[in-house]
GROMACS .gro file of C-alpha atoms in nm:
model
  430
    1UNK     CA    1   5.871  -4.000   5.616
    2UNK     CA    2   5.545  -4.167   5.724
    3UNK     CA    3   5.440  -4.577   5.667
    4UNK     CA    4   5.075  -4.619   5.782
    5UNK     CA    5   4.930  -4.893   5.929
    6UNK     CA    6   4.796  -5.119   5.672
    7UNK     CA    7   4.552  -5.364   5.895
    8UNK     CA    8   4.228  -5.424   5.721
    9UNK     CA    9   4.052  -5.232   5.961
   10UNK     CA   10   4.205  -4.854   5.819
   11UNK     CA   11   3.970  -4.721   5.583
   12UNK     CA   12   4.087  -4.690   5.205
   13UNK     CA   13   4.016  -4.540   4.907
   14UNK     CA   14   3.687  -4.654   4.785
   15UNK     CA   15   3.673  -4.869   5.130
   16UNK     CA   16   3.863  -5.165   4.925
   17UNK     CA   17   3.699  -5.440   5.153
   18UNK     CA   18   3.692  -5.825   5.067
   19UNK     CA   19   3.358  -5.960   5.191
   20UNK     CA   20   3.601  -6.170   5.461
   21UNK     CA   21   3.711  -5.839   5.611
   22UNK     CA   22   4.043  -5.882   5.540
   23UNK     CA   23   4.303  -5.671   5.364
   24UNK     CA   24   4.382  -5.755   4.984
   25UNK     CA   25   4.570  -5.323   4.985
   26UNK     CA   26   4.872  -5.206   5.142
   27UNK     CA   27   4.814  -4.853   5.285
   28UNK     CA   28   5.107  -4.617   5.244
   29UNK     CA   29   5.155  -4.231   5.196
   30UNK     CA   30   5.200  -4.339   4.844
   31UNK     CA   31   4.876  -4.515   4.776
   32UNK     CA   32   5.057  -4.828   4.693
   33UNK     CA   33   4.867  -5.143   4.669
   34UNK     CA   34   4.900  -5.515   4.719
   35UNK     CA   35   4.773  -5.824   4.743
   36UNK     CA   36   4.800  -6.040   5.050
   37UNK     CA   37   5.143  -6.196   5.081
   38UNK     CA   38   5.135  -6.606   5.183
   39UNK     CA   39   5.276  -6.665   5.524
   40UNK     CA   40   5.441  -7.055   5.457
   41UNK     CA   41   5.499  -7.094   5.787
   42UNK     CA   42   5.185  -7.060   5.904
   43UNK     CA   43   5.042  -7.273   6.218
   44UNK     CA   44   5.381  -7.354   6.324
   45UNK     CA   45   5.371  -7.195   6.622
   46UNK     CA   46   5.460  -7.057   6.890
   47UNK     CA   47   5.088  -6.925   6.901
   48UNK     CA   48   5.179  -6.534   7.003
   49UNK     CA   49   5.441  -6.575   6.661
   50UNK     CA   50   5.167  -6.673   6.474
   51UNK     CA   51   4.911  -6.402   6.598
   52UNK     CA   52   5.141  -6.106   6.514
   53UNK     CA   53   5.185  -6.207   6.195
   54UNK     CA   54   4.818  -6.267   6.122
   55UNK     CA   55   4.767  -5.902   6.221
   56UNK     CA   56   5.106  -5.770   6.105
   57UNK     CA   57   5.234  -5.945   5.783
   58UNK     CA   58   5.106  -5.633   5.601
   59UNK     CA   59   5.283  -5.406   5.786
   60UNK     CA   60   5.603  -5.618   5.713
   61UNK     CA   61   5.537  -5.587   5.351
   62UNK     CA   62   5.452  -5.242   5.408
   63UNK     CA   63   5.768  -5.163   5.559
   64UNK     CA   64   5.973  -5.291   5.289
   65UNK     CA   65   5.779  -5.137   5.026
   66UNK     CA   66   5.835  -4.768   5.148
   67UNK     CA   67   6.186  -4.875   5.224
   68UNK     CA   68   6.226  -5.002   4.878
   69UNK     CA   69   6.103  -4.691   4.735
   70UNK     CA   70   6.296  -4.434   4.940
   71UNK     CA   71   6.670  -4.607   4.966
   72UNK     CA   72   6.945  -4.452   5.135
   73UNK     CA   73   7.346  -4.500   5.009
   74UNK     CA   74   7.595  -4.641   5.282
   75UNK     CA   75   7.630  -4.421   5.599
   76UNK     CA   76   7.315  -4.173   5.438
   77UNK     CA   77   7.038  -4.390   5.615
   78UNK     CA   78   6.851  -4.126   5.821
   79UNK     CA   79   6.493  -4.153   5.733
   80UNK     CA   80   6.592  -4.533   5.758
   81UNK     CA   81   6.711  -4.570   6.087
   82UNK     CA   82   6.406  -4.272   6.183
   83UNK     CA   83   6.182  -4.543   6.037
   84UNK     CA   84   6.290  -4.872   6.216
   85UNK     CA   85   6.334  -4.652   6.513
   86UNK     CA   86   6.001  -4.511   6.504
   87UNK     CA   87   5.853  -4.874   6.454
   88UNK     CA   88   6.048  -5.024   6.750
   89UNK     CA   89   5.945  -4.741   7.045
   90UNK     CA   90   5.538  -4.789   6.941
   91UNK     CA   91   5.621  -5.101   7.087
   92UNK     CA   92   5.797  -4.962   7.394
   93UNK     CA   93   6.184  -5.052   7.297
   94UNK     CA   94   6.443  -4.803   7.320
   95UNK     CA   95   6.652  -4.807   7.032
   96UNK     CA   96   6.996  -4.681   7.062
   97UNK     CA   97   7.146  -4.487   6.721
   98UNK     CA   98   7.494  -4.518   6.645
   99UNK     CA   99   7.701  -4.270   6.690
  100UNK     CA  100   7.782  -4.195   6.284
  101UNK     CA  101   7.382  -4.118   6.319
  102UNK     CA  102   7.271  -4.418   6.079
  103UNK     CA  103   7.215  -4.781   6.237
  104UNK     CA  104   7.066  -4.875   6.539
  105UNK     CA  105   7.055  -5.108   6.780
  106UNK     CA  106   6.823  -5.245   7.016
  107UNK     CA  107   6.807  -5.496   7.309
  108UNK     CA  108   6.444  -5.691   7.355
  109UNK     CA  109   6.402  -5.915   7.708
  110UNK     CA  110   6.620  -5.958   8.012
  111UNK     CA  111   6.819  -6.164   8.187
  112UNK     CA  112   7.250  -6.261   8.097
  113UNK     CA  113   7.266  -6.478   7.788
  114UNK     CA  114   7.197  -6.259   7.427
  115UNK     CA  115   7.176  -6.352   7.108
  116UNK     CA  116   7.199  -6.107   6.832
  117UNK     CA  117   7.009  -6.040   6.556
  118UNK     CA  118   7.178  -5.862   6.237
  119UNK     CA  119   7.029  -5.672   5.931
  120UNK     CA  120   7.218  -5.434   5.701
  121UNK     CA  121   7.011  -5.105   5.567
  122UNK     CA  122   7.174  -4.925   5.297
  123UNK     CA  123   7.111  -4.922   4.909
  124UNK     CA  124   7.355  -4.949   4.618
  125UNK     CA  125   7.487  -4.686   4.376
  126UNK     CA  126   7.248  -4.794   4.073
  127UNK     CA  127   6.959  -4.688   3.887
  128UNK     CA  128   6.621  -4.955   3.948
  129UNK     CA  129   6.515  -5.074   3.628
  130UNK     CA  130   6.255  -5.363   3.764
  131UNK     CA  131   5.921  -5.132   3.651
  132UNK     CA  132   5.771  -5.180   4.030
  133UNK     CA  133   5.491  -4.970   4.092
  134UNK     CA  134   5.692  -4.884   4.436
  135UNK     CA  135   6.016  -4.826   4.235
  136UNK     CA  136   6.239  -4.642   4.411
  137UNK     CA  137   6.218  -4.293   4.373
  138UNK     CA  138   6.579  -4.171   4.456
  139UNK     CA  139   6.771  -4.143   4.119
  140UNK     CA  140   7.138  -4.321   4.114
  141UNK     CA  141   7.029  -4.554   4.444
  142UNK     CA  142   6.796  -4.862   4.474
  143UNK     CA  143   6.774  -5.161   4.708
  144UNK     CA  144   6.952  -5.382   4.432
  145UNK     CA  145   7.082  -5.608   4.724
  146UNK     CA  146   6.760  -5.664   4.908
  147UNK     CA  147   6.865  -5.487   5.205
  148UNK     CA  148   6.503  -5.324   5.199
  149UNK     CA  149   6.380  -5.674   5.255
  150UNK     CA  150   6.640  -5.736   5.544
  151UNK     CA  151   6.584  -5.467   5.764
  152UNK     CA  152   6.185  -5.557   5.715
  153UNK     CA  153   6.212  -5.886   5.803
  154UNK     CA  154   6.447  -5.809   6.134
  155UNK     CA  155   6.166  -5.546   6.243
  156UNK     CA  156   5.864  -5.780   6.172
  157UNK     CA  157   6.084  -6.040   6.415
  158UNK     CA  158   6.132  -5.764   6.673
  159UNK     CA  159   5.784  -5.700   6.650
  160UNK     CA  160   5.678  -6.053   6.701
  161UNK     CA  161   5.965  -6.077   6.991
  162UNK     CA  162   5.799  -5.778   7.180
  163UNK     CA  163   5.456  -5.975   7.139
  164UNK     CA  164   5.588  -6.280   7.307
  165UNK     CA  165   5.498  -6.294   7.713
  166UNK     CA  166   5.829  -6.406   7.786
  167UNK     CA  167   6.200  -6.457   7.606
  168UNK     CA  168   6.418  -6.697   7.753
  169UNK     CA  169   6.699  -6.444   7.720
  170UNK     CA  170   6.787  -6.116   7.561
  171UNK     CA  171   6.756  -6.037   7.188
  172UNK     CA  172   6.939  -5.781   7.036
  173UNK     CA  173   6.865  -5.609   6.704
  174UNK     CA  174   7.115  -5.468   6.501
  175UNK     CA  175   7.034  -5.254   6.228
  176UNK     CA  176   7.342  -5.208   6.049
  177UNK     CA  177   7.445  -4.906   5.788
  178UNK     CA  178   7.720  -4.891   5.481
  179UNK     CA  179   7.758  -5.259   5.429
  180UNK     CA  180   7.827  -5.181   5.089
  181UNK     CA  181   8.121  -4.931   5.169
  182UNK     CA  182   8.464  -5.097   5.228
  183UNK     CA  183   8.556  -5.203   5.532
  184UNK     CA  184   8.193  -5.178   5.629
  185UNK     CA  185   7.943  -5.048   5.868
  186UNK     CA  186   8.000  -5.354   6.092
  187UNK     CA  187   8.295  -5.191   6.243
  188UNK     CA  188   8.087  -4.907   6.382
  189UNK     CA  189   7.856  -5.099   6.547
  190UNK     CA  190   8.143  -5.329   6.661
  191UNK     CA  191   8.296  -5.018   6.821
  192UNK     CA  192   7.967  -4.901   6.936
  193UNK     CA  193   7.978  -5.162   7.175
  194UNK     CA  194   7.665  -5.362   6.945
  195UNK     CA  195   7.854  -5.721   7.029
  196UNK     CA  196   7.911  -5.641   7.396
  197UNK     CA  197   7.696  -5.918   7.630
  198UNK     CA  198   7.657  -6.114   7.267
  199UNK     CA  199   7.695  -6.526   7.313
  200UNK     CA  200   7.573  -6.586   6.916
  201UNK     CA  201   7.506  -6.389   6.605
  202UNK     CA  202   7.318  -6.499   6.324
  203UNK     CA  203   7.204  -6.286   5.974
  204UNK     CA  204   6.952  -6.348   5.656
  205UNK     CA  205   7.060  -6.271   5.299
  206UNK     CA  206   6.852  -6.256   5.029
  207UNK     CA  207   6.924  -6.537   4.765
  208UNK     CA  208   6.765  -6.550   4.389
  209UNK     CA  209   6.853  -6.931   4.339
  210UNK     CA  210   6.756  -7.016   4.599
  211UNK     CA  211   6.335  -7.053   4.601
  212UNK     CA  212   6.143  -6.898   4.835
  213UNK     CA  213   6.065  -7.096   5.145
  214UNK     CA  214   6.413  -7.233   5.133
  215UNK     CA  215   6.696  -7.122   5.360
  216UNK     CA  216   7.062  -7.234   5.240
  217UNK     CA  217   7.284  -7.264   5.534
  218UNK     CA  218   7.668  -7.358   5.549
  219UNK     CA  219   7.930  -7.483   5.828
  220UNK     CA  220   8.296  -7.263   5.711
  221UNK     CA  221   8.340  -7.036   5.462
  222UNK     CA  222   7.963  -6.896   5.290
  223UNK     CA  223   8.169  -6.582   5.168
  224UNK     CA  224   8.509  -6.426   5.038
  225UNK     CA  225   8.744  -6.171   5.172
  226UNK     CA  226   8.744  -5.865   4.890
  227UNK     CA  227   9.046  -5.654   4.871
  228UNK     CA  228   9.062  -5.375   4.672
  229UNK     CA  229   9.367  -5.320   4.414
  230UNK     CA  230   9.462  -4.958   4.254
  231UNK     CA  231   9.787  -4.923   4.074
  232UNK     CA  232   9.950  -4.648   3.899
  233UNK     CA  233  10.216  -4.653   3.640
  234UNK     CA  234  10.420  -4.360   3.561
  235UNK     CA  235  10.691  -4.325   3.250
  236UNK     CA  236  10.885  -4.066   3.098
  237UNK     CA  237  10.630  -4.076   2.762
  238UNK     CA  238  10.730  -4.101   2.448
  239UNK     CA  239  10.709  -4.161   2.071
  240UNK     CA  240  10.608  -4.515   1.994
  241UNK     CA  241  10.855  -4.526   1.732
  242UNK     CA  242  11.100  -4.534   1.995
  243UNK     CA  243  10.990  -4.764   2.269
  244UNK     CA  244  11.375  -4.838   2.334
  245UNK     CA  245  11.430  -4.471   2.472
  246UNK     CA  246  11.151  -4.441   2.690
  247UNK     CA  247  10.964  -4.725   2.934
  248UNK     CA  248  10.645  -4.858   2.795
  249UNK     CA  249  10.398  -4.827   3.032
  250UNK     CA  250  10.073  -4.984   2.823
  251UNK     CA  251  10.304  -5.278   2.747
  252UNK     CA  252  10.403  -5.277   3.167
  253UNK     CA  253  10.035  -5.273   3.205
  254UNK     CA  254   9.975  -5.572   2.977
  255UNK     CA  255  10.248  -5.775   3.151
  256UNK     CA  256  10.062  -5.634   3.515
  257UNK     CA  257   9.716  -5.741   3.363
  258UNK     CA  258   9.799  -6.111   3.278
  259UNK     CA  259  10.058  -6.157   3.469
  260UNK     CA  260   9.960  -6.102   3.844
  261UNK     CA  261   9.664  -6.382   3.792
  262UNK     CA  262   9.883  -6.621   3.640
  263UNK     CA  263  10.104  -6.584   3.883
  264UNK     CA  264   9.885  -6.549   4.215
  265UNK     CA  265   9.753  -6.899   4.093
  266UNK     CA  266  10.098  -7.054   4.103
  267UNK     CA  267  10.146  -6.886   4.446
  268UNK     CA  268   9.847  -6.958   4.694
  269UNK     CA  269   9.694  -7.279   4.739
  270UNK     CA  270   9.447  -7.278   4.467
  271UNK     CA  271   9.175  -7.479   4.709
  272UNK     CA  272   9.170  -7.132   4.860
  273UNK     CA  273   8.964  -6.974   4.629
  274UNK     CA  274   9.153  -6.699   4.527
  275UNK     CA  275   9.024  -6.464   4.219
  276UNK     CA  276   9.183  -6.118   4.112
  277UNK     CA  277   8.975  -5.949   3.862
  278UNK     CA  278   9.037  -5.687   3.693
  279UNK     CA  279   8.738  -5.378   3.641
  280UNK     CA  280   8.923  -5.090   3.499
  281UNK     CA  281   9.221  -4.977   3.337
  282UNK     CA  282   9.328  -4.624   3.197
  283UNK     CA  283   9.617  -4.511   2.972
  284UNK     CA  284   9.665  -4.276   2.674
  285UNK     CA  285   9.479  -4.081   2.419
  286UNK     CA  286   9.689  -4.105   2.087
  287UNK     CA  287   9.797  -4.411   1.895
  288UNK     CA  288  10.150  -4.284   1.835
  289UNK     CA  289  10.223  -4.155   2.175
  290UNK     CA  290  10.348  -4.379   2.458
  291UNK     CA  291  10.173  -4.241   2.826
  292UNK     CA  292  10.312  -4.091   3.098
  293UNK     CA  293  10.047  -4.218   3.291
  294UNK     CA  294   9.817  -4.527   3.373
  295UNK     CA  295   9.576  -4.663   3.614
  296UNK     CA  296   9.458  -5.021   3.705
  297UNK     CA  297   9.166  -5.118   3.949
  298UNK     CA  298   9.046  -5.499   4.025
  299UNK     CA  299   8.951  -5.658   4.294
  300UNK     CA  300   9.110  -5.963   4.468
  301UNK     CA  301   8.900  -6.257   4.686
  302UNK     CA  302   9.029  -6.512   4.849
  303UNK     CA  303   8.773  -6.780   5.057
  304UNK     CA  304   9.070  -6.846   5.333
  305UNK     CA  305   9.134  -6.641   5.607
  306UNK     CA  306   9.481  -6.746   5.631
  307UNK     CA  307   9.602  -6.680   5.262
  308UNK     CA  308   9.414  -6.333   5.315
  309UNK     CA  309   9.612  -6.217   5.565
  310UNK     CA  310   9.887  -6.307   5.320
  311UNK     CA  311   9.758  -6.129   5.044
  312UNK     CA  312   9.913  -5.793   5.097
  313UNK     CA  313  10.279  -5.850   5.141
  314UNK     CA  314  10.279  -6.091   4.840
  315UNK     CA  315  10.110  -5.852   4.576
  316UNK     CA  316  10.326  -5.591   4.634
  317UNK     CA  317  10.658  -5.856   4.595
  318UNK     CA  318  10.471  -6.036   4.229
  319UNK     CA  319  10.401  -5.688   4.103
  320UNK     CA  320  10.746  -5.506   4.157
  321UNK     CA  321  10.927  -5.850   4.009
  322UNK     CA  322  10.655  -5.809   3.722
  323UNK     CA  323  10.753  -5.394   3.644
  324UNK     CA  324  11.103  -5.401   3.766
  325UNK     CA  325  11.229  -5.504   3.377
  326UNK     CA  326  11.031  -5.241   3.232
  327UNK     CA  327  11.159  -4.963   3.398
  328UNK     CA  328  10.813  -4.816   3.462
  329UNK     CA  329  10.729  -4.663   3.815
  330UNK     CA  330  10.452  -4.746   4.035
  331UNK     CA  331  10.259  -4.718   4.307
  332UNK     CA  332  10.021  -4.960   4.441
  333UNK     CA  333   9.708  -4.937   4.693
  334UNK     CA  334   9.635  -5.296   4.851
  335UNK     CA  335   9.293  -5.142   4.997
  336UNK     CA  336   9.201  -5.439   5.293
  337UNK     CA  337   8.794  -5.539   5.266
  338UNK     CA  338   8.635  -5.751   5.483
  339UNK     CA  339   8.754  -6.064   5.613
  340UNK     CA  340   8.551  -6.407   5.458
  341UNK     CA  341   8.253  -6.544   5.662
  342UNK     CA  342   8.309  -6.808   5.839
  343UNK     CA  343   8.010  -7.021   5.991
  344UNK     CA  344   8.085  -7.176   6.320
  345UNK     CA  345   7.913  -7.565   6.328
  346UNK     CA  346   7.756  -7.520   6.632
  347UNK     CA  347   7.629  -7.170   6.587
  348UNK     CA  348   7.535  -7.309   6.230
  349UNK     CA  349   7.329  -7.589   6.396
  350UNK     CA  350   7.132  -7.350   6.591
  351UNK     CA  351   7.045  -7.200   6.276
  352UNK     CA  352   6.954  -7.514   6.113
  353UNK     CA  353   6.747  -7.616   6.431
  354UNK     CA  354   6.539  -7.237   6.374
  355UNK     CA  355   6.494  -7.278   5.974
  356UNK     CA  356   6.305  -7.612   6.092
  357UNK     CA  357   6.130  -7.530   6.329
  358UNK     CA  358   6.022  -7.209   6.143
  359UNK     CA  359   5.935  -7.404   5.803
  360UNK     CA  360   6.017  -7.738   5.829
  361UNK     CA  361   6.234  -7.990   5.730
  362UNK     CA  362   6.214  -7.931   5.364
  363UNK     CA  363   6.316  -7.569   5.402
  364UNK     CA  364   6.660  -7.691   5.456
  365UNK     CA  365   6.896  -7.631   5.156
  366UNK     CA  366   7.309  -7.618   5.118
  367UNK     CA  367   7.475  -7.348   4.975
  368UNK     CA  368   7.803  -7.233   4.804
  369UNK     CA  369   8.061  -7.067   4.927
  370UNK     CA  370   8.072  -6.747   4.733
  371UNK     CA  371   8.336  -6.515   4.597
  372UNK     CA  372   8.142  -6.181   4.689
  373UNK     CA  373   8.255  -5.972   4.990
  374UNK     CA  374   7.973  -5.908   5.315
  375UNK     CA  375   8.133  -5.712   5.618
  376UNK     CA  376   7.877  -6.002   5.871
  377UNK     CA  377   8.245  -6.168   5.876
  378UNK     CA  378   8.381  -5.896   6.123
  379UNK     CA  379   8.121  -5.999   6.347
  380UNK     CA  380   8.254  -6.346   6.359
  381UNK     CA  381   8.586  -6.217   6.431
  382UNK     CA  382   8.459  -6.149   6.811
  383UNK     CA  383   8.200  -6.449   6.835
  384UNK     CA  384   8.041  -6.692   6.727
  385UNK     CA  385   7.766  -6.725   6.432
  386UNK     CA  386   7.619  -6.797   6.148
  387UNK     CA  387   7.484  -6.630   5.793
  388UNK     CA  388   7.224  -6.800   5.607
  389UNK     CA  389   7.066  -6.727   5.245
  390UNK     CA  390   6.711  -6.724   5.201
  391UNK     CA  391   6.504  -6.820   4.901
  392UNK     CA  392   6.351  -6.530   4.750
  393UNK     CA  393   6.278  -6.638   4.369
  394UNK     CA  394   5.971  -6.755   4.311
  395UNK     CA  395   5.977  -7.089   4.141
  396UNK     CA  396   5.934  -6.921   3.796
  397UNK     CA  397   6.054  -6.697   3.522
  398UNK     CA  398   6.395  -6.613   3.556
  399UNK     CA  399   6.649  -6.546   3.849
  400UNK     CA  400   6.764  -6.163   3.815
  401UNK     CA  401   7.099  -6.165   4.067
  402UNK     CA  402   7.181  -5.947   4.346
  403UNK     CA  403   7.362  -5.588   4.238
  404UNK     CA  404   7.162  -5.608   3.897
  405UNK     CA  405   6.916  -5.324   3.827
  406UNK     CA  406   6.609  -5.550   3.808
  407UNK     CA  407   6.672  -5.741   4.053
  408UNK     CA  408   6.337  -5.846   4.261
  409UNK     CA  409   6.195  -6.081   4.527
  410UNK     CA  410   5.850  -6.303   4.604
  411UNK     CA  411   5.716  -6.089   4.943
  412UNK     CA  412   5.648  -6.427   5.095
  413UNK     CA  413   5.964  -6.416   5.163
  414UNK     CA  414   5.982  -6.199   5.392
  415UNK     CA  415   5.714  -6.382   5.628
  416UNK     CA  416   5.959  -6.690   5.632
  417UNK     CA  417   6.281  -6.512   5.713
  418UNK     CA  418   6.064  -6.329   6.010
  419UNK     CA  419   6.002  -6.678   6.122
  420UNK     CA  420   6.344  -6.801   6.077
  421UNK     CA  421   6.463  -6.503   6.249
  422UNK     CA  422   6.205  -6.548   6.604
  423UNK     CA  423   6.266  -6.901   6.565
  424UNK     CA  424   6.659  -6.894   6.569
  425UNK     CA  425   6.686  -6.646   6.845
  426UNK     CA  426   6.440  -6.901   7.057
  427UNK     CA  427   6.665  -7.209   6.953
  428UNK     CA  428   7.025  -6.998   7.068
  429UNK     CA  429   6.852  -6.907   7.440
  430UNK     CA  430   6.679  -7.228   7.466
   0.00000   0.00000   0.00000
């Protein structure tokens, strides 16, 4: 896998020059093209941040572009981590790969105090429908979470870090695999000894309401914990003329189905945030034939870190006092997720202090807490940090979400998040 360089001064096809002499093409193995991407942040200083990204905002877009177009599934990432690893040792790093073989991570500067730096790498199970001229070009897997955009942005600021004559403090990177696998990648690096040294940790996500040049930050809770549920009914079968001589396990599953919600919501403080969903359910063939067999899958959030760790025990007791009338059997698989992410105020106002110093005080925004699951929380089960979302919708059209097949960002985004990136790291050693 190969990503040229794409400063102006390359030759291209048909030389492709503006009369300023300044790139308006992105050069890859792939002969994709681009315009120049808007750095927002522009002039804000510190003068060596700015002069890397004068020379190597295309490259940043040019990384995310290949990376876009050749996505890896969760714990797959080789020509990923090859790439970022590749990128960081032209600079003179030395980029240690996990031990699973995917993921890296990488220390920039000296001295005691370090403040880590976190992007996740993999792609998601789904086909890209967005019509990109750098589509991706692995069927079944596409960077439908903006991951692509995540581990560009964390190189371009590793980049710019390496440019800088001196850093108060160490930096390390962390190029993370299979965030989207249950319990997630997090836990490798975690027992890679990635947090080891590690005062603060801080980490981007792309956001689609949120408009680019905008970073939403949050003190508590900015995600869920996400269980997984699988349960499986068993009964003798039967004819369903005679539901009185056998146990009815689709009407079991209809009493499972409503049931556990309605009672989950009576049982944990609903300010928690709890929500079981249900995704799939299975039973049967024939309309006169009661199964022997059925299968139920959902997931269950909760915002709280205490009710979580209550979750398990209490699932199992509200679904055996649901079946135990029925006489169906079962057996149930309370798969544990990741725990919620919780944003620590002070590492939060570090954050805050980078976004504004990166793009001013009008890139501030709030956000949400949301029910979706993001394995950053393990992190914050060692030390202290802080997860922010950055704007990547453009201020028009519409506002394609995250794990959707067309979803898309503006580029410029990933100028600002390099900035907010550099910038937090400077405010945490300062």
């Amino acid at each position: 896998m190969t990503v040229l360089d794409s400063r102006p001064e390359l030759p291209r096809e048909g030389d492709g020059r503006r009369h300023d002499g300044q790139s308006d093409v992105l050069i890859t193995d792939s002969g994709v093209s681009m315009s120049d991407v808007a750095d927002l942040g522009a002039g804000r200083g510190p003068a060596w941040l700015d002069e890397w990204l004068a020379s190597g905002a295309a490259d940043v877009v040019a990384w995310r572009r290949h990376l876009h177009a050749h996505p890896e599934l969760s714990r797959q990432e080789h020509d990923t981590t090859e790439l970022v690893a590749g990128v960081l040792r032209s600079v003179g790093l030395h980029p240690k790969v996990l031990p699973g073989g995917t993921g890296l991570i990488c220390d920039i500067g000296t001295g005691e105090r370090c403040v880590a730096l976190r992007a996740d790498i993999d792609a998601l199970p789904l086909q890209e429908n967005t019509g990109l001229p750098f589509t991706s070009t692995n069927d079944g897997a596409c960077h439908a979470c903006g991951h692509d955009a995540h581990t560009a942005v964390l190189l371009g600021a590793a980049m710019a870090l390496a440019s800088a004559p001196e850093l108060p403090g160490r930096v390390r990177l962390i190029f993370q695999p299979a965030e989207e696998s249950m319990p997630g990648g997090a836990l490798d690096v975690i027992a890679a000894g990635g947090l080891d040294g590690v005062d603060r940790i801080f980490g981007l996500h792309c956001d689609p309401r949120l408009e680019v040049g905008r970073v939403g930050t949050r003190v508590g809770a900015i995600t869920s914990a996400a269980d997984m549920l699988e349960l499986k009914l068993t009964s003798p079968g039967g004819h369903t003329s005679r539901p009185h001589l056998t146990a009815d396990l689709v009407h079991a599953l209809g009493t499972v189905i409503t049931g556990l919600p309605a009672l989950l919501s009576r049982r944990v403080d609903p300010r928690s945030g709890t929500v079981l969903t249900w995704g799939a359910v299975h039973a049967g063939q024939a309309a006169n034939a009661v199964p022997q067999d059925g299968l139920l899958r959902g997931t269950l959030r909760t915002g709280d870190h205490h009710v979580w760790n209550e979750l398990e025990p209490l699932v199992k007791d509200l679904v055996q006092s649901l079946l135990w009338p029925t006489g169906v059997g079962f057996e149930l698989e309370h798969r544990r997720g990741v725990p919620p992410v919780v944003n620590e105020a002070e590492s939060t106002a570090v954050l805050r202090a980078g976004i504004e110093a990166a793009l001013g005080e009008d890139a501030l925004a709030g956000t949400e807490q949301s029910s979706g699951g993001e394995d950053f929380g393990w992190y914050l089960e060692h030390i202290s940090g802080s997860f922010a979302r950055l704007g990547v919708w453009s201020g028009e059209g519409p506002q394609p979400d995250i794990h959707q097949p067309t979803f898309h960002i503006d580029e410029r985004a990933l100028l600002t998040g390099v900035r907010v990136l550099t910038h937090t790291a400077l405010a945490a050693l300062a």
